[in-house]
Coordinates of C-alpha atoms in Angstrom, one line a residue:
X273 CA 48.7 137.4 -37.9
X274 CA 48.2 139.5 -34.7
X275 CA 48.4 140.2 -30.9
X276 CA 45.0 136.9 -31.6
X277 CA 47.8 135.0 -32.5
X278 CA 48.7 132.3 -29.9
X279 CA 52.6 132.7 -30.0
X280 CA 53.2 128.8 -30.2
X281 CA 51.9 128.6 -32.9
X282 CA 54.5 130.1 -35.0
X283 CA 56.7 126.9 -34.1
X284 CA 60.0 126.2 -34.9
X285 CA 61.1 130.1 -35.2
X286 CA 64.0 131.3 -36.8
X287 CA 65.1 134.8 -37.1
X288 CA 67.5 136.4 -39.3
X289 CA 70.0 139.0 -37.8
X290 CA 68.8 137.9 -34.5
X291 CA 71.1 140.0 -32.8
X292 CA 69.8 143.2 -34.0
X293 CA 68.1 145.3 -31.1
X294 CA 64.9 144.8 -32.4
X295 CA 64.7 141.3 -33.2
X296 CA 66.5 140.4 -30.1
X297 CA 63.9 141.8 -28.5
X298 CA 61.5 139.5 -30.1
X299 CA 63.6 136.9 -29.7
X300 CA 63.6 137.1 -25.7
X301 CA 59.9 137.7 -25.9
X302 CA 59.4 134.4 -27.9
X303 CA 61.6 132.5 -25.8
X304 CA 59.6 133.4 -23.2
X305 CA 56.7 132.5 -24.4
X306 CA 57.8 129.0 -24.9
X307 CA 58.4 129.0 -28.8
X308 CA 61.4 127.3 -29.5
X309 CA 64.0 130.3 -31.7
X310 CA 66.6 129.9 -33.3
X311 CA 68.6 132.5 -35.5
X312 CA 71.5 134.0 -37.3
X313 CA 73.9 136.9 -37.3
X314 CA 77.1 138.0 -39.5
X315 CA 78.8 138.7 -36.3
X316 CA 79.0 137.3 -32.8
X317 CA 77.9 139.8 -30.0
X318 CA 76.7 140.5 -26.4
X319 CA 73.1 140.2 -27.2
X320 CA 73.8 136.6 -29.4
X321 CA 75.5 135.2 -25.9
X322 CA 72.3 136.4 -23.8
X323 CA 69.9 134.6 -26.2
X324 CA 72.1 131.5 -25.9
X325 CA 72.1 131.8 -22.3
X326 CA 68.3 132.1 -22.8
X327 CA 68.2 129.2 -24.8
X328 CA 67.7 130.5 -28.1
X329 CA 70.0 128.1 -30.9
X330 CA 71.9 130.9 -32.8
X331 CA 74.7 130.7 -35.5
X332 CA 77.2 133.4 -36.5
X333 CA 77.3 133.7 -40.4
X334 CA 73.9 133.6 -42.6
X335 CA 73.8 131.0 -45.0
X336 CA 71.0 128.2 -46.4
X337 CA 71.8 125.5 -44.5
X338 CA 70.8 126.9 -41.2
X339 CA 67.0 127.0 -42.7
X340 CA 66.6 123.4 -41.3
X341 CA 63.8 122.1 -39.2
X342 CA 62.0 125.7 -39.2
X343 CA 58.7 125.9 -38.9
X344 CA 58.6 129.9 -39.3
X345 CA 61.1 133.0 -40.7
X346 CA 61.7 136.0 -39.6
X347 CA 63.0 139.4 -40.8
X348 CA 63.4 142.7 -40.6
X349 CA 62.7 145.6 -43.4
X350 CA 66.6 145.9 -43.6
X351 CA 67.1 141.9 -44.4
X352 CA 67.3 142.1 -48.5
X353 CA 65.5 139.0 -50.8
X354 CA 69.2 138.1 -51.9
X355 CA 69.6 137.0 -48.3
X356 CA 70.5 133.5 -48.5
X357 CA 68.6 132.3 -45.7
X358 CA 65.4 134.5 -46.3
X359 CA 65.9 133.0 -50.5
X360 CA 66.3 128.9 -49.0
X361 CA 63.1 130.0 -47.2
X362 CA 61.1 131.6 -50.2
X363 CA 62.4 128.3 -52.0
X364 CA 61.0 125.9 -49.2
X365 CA 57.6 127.7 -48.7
X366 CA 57.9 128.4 -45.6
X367 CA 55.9 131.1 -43.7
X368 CA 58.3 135.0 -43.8
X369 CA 56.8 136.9 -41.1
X370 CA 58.2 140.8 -40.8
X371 CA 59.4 141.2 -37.0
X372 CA 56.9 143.7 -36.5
X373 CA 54.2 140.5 -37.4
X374 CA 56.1 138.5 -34.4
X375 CA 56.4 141.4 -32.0
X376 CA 52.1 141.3 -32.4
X377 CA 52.0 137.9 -31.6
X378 CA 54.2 138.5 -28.7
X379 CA 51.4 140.4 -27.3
X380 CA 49.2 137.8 -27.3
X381 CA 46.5 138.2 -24.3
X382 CA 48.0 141.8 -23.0
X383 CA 46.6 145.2 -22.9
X384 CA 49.0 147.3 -25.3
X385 CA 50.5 150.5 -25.2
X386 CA 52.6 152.1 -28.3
X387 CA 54.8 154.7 -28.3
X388 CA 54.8 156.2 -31.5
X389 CA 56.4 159.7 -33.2
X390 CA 59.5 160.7 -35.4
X391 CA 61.6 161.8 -31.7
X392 CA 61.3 160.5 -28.4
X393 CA 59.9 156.5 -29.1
X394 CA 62.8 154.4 -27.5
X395 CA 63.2 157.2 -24.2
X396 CA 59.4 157.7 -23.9
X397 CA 58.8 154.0 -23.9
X398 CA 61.7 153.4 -21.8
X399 CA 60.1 155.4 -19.1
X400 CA 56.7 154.0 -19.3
X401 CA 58.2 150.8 -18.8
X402 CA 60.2 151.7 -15.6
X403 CA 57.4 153.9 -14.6
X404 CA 54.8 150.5 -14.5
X405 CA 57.7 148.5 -13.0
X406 CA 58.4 150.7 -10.3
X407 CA 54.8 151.1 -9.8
X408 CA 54.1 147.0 -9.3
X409 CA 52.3 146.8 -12.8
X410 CA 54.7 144.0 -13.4
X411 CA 54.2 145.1 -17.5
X412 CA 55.9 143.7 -20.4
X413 CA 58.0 145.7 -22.8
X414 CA 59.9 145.7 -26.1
X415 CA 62.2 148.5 -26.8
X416 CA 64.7 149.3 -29.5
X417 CA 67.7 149.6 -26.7
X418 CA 68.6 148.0 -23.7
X419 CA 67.3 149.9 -20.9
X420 CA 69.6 149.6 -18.0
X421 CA 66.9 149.9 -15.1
X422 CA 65.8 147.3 -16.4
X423 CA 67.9 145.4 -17.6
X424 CA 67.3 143.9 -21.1
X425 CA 65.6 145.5 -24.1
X426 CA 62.6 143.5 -23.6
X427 CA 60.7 140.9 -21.2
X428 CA 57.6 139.1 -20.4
X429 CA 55.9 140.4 -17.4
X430 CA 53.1 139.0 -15.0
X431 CA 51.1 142.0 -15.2
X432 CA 48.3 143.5 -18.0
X433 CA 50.3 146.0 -20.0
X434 CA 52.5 145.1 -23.0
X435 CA 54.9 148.5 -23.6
X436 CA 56.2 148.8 -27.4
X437 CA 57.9 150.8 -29.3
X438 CA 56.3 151.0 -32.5
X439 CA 58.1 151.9 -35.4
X440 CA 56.9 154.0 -38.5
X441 CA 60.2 153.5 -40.7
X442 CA 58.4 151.1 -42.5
X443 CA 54.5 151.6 -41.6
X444 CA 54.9 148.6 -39.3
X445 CA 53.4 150.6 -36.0
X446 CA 50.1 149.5 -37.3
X447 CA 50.0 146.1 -36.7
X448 CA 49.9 146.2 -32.6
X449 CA 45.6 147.4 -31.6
X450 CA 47.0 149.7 -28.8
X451 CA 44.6 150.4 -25.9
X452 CA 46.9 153.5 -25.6
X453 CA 48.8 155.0 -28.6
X454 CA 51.3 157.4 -28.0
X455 CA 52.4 160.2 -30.0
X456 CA 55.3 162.1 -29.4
X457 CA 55.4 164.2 -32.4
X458 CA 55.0 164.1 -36.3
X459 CA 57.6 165.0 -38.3
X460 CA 58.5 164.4 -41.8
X461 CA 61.4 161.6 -42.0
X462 CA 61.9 158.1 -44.0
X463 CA 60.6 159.9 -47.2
X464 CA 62.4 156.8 -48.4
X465 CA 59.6 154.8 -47.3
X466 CA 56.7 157.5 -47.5
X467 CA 55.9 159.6 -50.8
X468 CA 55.4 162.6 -49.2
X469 CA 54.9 164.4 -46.0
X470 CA 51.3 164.0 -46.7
X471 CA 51.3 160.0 -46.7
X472 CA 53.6 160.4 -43.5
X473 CA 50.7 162.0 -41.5
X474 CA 48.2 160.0 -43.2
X475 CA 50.3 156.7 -41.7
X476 CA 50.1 158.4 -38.2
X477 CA 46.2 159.3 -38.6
X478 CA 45.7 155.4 -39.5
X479 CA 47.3 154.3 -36.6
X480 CA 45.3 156.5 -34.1
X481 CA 42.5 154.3 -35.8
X482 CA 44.3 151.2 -34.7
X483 CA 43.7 152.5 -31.5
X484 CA 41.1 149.8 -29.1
X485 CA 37.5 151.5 -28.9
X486 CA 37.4 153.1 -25.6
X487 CA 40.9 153.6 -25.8
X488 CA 43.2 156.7 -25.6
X489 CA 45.5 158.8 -27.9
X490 CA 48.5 160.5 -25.8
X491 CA 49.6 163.3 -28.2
X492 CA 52.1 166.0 -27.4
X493 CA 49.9 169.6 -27.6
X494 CA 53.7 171.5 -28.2
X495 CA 54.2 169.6 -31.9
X496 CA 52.7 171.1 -34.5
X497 CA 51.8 167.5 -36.3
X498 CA 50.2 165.8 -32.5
X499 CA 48.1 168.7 -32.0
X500 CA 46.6 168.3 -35.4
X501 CA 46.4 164.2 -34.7
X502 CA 44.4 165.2 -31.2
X503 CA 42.0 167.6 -33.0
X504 CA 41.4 165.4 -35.6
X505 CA 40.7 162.3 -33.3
X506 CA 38.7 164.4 -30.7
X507 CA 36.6 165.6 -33.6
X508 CA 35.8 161.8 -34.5
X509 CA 34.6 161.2 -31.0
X510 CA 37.9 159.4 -29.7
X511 CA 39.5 159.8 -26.2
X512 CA 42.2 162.4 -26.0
X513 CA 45.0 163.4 -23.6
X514 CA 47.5 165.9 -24.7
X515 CA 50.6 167.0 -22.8
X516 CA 52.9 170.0 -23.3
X517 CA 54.2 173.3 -22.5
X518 CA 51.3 174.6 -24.2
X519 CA 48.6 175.9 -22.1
X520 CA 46.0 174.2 -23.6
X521 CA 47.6 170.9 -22.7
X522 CA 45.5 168.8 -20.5
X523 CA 48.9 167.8 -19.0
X524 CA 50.5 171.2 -19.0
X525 CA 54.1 171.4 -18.2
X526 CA 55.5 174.8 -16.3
X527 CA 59.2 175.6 -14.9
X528 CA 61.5 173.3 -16.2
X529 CA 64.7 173.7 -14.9
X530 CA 68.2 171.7 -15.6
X531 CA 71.0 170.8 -12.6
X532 CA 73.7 168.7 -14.5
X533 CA 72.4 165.8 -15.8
X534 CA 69.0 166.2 -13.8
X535 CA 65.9 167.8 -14.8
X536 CA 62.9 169.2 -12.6
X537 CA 59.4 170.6 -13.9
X538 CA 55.7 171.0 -12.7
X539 CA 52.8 169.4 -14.1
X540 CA 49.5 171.1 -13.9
X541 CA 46.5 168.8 -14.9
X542 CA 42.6 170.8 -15.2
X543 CA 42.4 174.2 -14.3
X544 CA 41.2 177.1 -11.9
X545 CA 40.7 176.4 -8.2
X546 CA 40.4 172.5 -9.4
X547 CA 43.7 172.2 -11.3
X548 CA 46.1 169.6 -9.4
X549 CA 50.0 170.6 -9.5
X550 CA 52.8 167.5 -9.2
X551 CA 56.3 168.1 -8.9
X552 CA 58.5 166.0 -11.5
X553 CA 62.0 165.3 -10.7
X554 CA 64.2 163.2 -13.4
X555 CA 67.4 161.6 -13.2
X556 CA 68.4 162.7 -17.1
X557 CA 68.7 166.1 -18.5
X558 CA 67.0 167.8 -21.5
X559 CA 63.6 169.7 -22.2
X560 CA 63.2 166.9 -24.7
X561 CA 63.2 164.5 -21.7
X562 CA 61.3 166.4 -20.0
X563 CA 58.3 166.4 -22.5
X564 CA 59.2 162.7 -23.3
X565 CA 58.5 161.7 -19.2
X566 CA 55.0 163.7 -19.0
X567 CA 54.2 161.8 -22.1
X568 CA 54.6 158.5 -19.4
X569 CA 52.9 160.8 -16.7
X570 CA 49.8 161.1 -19.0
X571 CA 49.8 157.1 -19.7
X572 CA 49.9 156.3 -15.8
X573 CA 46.9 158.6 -16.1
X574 CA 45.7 156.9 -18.5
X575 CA 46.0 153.7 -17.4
X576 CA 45.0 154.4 -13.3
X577 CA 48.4 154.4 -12.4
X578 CA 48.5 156.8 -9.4
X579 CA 50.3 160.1 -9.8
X580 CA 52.6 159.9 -7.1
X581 CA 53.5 156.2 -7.9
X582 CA 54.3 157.7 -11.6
X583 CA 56.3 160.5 -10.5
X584 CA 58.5 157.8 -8.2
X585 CA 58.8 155.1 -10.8
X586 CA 60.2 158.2 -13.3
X587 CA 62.6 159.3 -10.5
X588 CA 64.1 155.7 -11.0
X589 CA 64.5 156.1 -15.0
X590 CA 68.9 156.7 -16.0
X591 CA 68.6 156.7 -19.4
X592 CA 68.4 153.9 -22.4
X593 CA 71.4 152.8 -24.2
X594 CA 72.2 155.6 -26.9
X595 CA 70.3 158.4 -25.5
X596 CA 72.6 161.0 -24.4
X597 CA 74.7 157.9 -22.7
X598 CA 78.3 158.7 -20.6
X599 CA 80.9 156.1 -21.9
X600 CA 83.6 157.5 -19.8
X601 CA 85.8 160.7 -19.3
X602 CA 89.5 161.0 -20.2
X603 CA 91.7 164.4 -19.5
X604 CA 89.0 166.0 -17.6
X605 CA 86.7 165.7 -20.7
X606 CA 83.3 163.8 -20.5
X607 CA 81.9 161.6 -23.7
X608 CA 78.5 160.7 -24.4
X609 CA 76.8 158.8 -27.6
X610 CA 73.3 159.4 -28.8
X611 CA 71.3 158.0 -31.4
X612 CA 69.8 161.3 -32.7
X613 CA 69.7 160.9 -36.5
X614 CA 66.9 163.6 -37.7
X615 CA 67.7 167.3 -37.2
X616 CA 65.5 167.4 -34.3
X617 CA 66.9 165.2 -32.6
X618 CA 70.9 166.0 -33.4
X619 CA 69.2 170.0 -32.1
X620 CA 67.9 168.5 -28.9
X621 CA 70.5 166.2 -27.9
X622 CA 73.7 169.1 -28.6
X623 CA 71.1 171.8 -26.3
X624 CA 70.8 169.1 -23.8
X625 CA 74.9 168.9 -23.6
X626 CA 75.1 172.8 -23.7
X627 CA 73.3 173.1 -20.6
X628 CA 75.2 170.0 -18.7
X629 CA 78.6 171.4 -20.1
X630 CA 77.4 174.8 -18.3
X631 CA 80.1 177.3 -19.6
X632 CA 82.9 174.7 -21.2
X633 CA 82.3 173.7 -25.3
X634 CA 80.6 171.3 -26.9
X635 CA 82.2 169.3 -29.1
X636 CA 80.5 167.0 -31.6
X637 CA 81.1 163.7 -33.9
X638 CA 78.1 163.2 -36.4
X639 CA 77.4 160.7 -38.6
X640 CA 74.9 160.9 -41.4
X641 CA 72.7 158.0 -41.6
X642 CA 70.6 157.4 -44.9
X643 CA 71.4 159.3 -48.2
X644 CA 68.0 159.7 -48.7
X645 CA 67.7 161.7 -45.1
X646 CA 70.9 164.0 -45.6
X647 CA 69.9 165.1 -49.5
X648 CA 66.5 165.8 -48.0
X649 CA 67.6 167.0 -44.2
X650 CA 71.3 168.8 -45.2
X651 CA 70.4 172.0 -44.4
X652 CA 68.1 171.3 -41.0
X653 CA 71.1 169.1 -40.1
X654 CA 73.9 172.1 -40.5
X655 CA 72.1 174.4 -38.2
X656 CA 71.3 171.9 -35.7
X657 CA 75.2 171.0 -35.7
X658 CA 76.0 174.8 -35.3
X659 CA 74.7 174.4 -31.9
X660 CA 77.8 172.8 -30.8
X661 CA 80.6 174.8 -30.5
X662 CA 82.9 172.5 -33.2
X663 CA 81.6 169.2 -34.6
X664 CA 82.9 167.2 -37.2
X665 CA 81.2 165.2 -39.8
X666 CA 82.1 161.6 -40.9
X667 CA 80.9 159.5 -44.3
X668 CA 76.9 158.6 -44.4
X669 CA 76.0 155.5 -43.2
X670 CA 74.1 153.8 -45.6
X671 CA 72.1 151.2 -43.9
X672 CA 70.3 150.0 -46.5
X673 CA 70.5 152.2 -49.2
X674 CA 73.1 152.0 -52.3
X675 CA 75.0 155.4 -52.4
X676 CA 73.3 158.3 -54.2
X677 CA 75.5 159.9 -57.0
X678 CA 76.7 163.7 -55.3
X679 CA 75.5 162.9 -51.8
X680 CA 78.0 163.0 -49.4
X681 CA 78.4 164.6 -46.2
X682 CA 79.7 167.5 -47.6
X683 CA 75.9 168.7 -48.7
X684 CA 75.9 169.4 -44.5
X685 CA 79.3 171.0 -44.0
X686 CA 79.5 173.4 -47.2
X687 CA 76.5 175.4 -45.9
X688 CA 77.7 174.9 -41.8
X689 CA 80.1 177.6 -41.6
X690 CA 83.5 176.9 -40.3
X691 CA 83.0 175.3 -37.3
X692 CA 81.8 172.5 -38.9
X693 CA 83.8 170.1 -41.3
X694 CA 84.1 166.5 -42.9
X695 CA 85.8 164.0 -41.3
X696 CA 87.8 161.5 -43.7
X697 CA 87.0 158.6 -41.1
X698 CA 86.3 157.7 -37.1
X699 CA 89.8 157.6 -36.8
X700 CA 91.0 161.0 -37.7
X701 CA 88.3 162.3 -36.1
X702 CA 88.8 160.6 -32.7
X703 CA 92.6 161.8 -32.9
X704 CA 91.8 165.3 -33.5
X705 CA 88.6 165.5 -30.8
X706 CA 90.6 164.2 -28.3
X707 CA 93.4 167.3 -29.1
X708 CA 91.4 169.5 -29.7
X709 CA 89.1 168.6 -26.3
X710 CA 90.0 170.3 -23.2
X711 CA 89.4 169.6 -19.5
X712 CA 85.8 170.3 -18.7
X713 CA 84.6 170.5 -22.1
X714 CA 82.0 168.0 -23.4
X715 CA 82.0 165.5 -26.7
X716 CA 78.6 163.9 -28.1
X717 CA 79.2 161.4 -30.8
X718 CA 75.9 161.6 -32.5
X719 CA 74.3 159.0 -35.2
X720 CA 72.2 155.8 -36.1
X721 CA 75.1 154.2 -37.6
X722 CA 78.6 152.7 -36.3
X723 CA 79.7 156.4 -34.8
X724 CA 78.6 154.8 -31.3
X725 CA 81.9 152.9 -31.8
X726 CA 84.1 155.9 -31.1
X727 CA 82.8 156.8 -27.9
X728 CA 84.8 154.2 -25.9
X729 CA 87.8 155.1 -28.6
X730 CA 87.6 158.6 -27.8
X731 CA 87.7 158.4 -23.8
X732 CA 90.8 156.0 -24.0
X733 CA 92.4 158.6 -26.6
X734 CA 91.5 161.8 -23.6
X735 CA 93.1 159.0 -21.0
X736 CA 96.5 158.9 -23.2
X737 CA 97.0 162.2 -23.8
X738 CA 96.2 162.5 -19.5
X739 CA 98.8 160.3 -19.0
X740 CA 101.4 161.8 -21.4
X741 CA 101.2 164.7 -19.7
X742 CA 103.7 165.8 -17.8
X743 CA 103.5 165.2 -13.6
X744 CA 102.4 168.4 -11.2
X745 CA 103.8 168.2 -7.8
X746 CA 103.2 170.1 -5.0
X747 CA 106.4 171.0 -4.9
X748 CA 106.2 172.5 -8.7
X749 CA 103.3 174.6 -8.2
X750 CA 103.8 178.4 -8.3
X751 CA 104.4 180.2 -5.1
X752 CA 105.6 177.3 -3.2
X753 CA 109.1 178.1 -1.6
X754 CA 111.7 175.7 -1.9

């Protein structure tokens, strides 16, 4: 089962935890494709009501019974076997695609490009998608977050190109025969999944080979891991288009420069007397999105998208849902939420807020995700969190792992230094963020897991505390003669 696959005929489709970001995602594509979905969730949400609204038949709670009249299941690496409704289907015979399988199928008669790389996938593929929008390319897309330019998390377009984030948790990005594969970087992560570091490179070196002959590998020339991918796929005769800082980038990228939550750079493509120079302008801050949006540049160029129409489509790009995303401000004090769950990331997204808090502190709520990433990541993760002036560190999420005996969030905190310590839960923590915040200072909640939650929380704790305080008048202020 692939993007050959003629959508219909998976049938009467049901999908378990349909309201999860990914398979919602799939679930708008299907829907769009005609396929009649249905699904299941433990908990009603936004994205369950848009589906409905889409026509999708969904059901809050998971149990056998709602595997009736399906024609097809699917799930997601995080849905166990115990799952009632994945065992009623094992027990009927029924066909269990993975989501990934689905998302392939939802391809079916476009020209793709994946985004792939430990940092950077859902922004990067974000952009590309506004990017072809803004440009008239009319593409699809399927994206791990809503992207707000657009509108939805995914949708089937009128135009050639399919946009995907393809995910290597689980070796699943290999399923999609890109005409363009992206790489935004290789770094170690979901050792879980992988054996070693080895087998992780290995994954991303197959999936350049999933790449269409006469396609193209974007790779980013600054990341140590890329630039090894690029050599190794130039050397095989494959088509190559790096980006980067470097100066051996084919898309190099020179004075970048932050304004708030803005971001400027220059692009220099070729060299000497015939080298072309473009001015980028972005509407969200951060080297990291910097290098993420000349990854898009290099797909318009890729893909004969014209410069300037790129450069204008990336203009138009305000962020994706999680990624370094304002949820309010309370008592002068501004709160974002970003997904960042690697070191990396958590050391990108806390530079990012340094230079929009200027000279106020950063202050930072992180949640481990995985016990598998914090025992292997516990020191990476501590120095990136020493970045922020004070962060605080709740329980690890486990997603789907059982607890690890003598992993706890305390492997990150003991070798922080003082400025960094546990939190027993969100609620403690948002009560003593929001006293110890003060006006003009900045707070990231950071995480894969629930943390997102106490973003909103936060902002209406800074509100109270603005409102307890006591009145100024005019007539109170100093110097003023009664």
């Amino acid at each position: 089962m692939g993007v050959e696959t003629n959508p219909r005929d998976l049938g009467r489709t049901h999908l378990i935890g349909i309201g999860g970001a990914g398979m919602s995602a799939v679930a708008r594509l299907l829907l769009a494709h005609g396929v009649p979905v249905l699904g299941s969730d433990a908990q009603d949400s936004p994205a369950l009501t848009q589906l409905r609204d889409l026509g999708a038949t969904v059901t809050v709670g998971q149990s056998a019974q709602n595997i009736h009249d399906v024609d097809t299941v699917v799930v997601s690496t995080a849905i166990r076997e115990t799952n009632p409704e994945l065992a009623a289907a094992r027990e009927l015979g029924l066909p269990v695609v993975h989501r990934s399988d689905a998302l392939a199928v939802s391809m079916h008669g476009s020209k793709v490009v994946a985004v792939a790389g430990t940092h950077g996938k859902t922004t990067t593929s974000s952009m590309i998608a506004v990017m072809l929008e803004a440009a008239g390319r009319r593409p699809s897309w399927a994206i791990g977050a809503h992207v707000a330019d657009l509108g939805a998390n995914a949708a089937l377009g009128h135009g050639e190109w399919f946009v995907a984030e393809a995910d290597e948790s689980d070796g699943s990005f290999l399923k999609y025969a890109p005409s363009v594969g992206v790489v935004t970087n290789i770094e170690p992560d979901h050792l879980d999944h992988y054996a070693s570091s080895e087998a992780f490179f290995a994954a991303f070196e197959h999936f350049a080979r999933t790449i269409r002959p006469g396609g193209t590998l974007v790779a980013c020339q600054d990341d140590p891991g890329s630039r090894q991918l690029a050599r190794t796929v130039r050397e095989a005769g494959g088509k190559v288009l790096t980006y980067g800082t470097d100066p051996t980038a084919d898309i190099e990228i020179r004075d970048i420069r932050g304004h708030g939550l803005e971001s400027t750079a220059t692009l220099v493509v070729g060299e000497g007397a015939d080298a072309r120079r473009y001015r980028m302008s972005l509407s969200v801050p951060g080297d990291h999105n910097v290098l993420n949006a000349t990854a898009a540049f290099a797909v318009a160029w890729a893909t004969g998208v014209p410069a300037e129409d790129a450069l204008r489509g990336l203009t138009r790009f305000h962020g994706s849902a999680r990624r370094f995303d304002l949820k309010g401000e309370g008592n002068g004090v501004r709160v974002f939420d970003d997904y960042a769950h690697h070191p990396t990331e958590v050391a990108a997204a806390l530079t990012a807020a340094r230079k929009v808090a200027g000279s106020h502190r950063v202050l930072a709520l992180f949640q481990p995700h995985l016990f598998s990433r914090t025992k292997a990541f516990s020191t990476e993760f501590a120095g990136a969190l020493r970045i922020a002036d004070r962060a605080w560190v709740l329980p690890i999420f486990a997603a789907r792992e059982d607890p690890e005996p003598g992993v706890t969030s305390a492997l990150i905190t003991d070798v922080a230094g003082e400025h960094v310590v546990e939190a027993a839960d969100g609620r403690a923590a948002v009560e003593e963020i929001a006293r110890a915040a003060e006006p003009g200072d900045l707070v990231l909640t950071i995480g894969a897991g629930d943390v997102t939650a106490f973003g909103p929380q936060l902002v209406e704790a800074l509100a109270a505390l603005e409102d307890a305080r006591p009145a100024t008048g005019e007539d109170d202020a100093p110097g003023h003669d009664s």
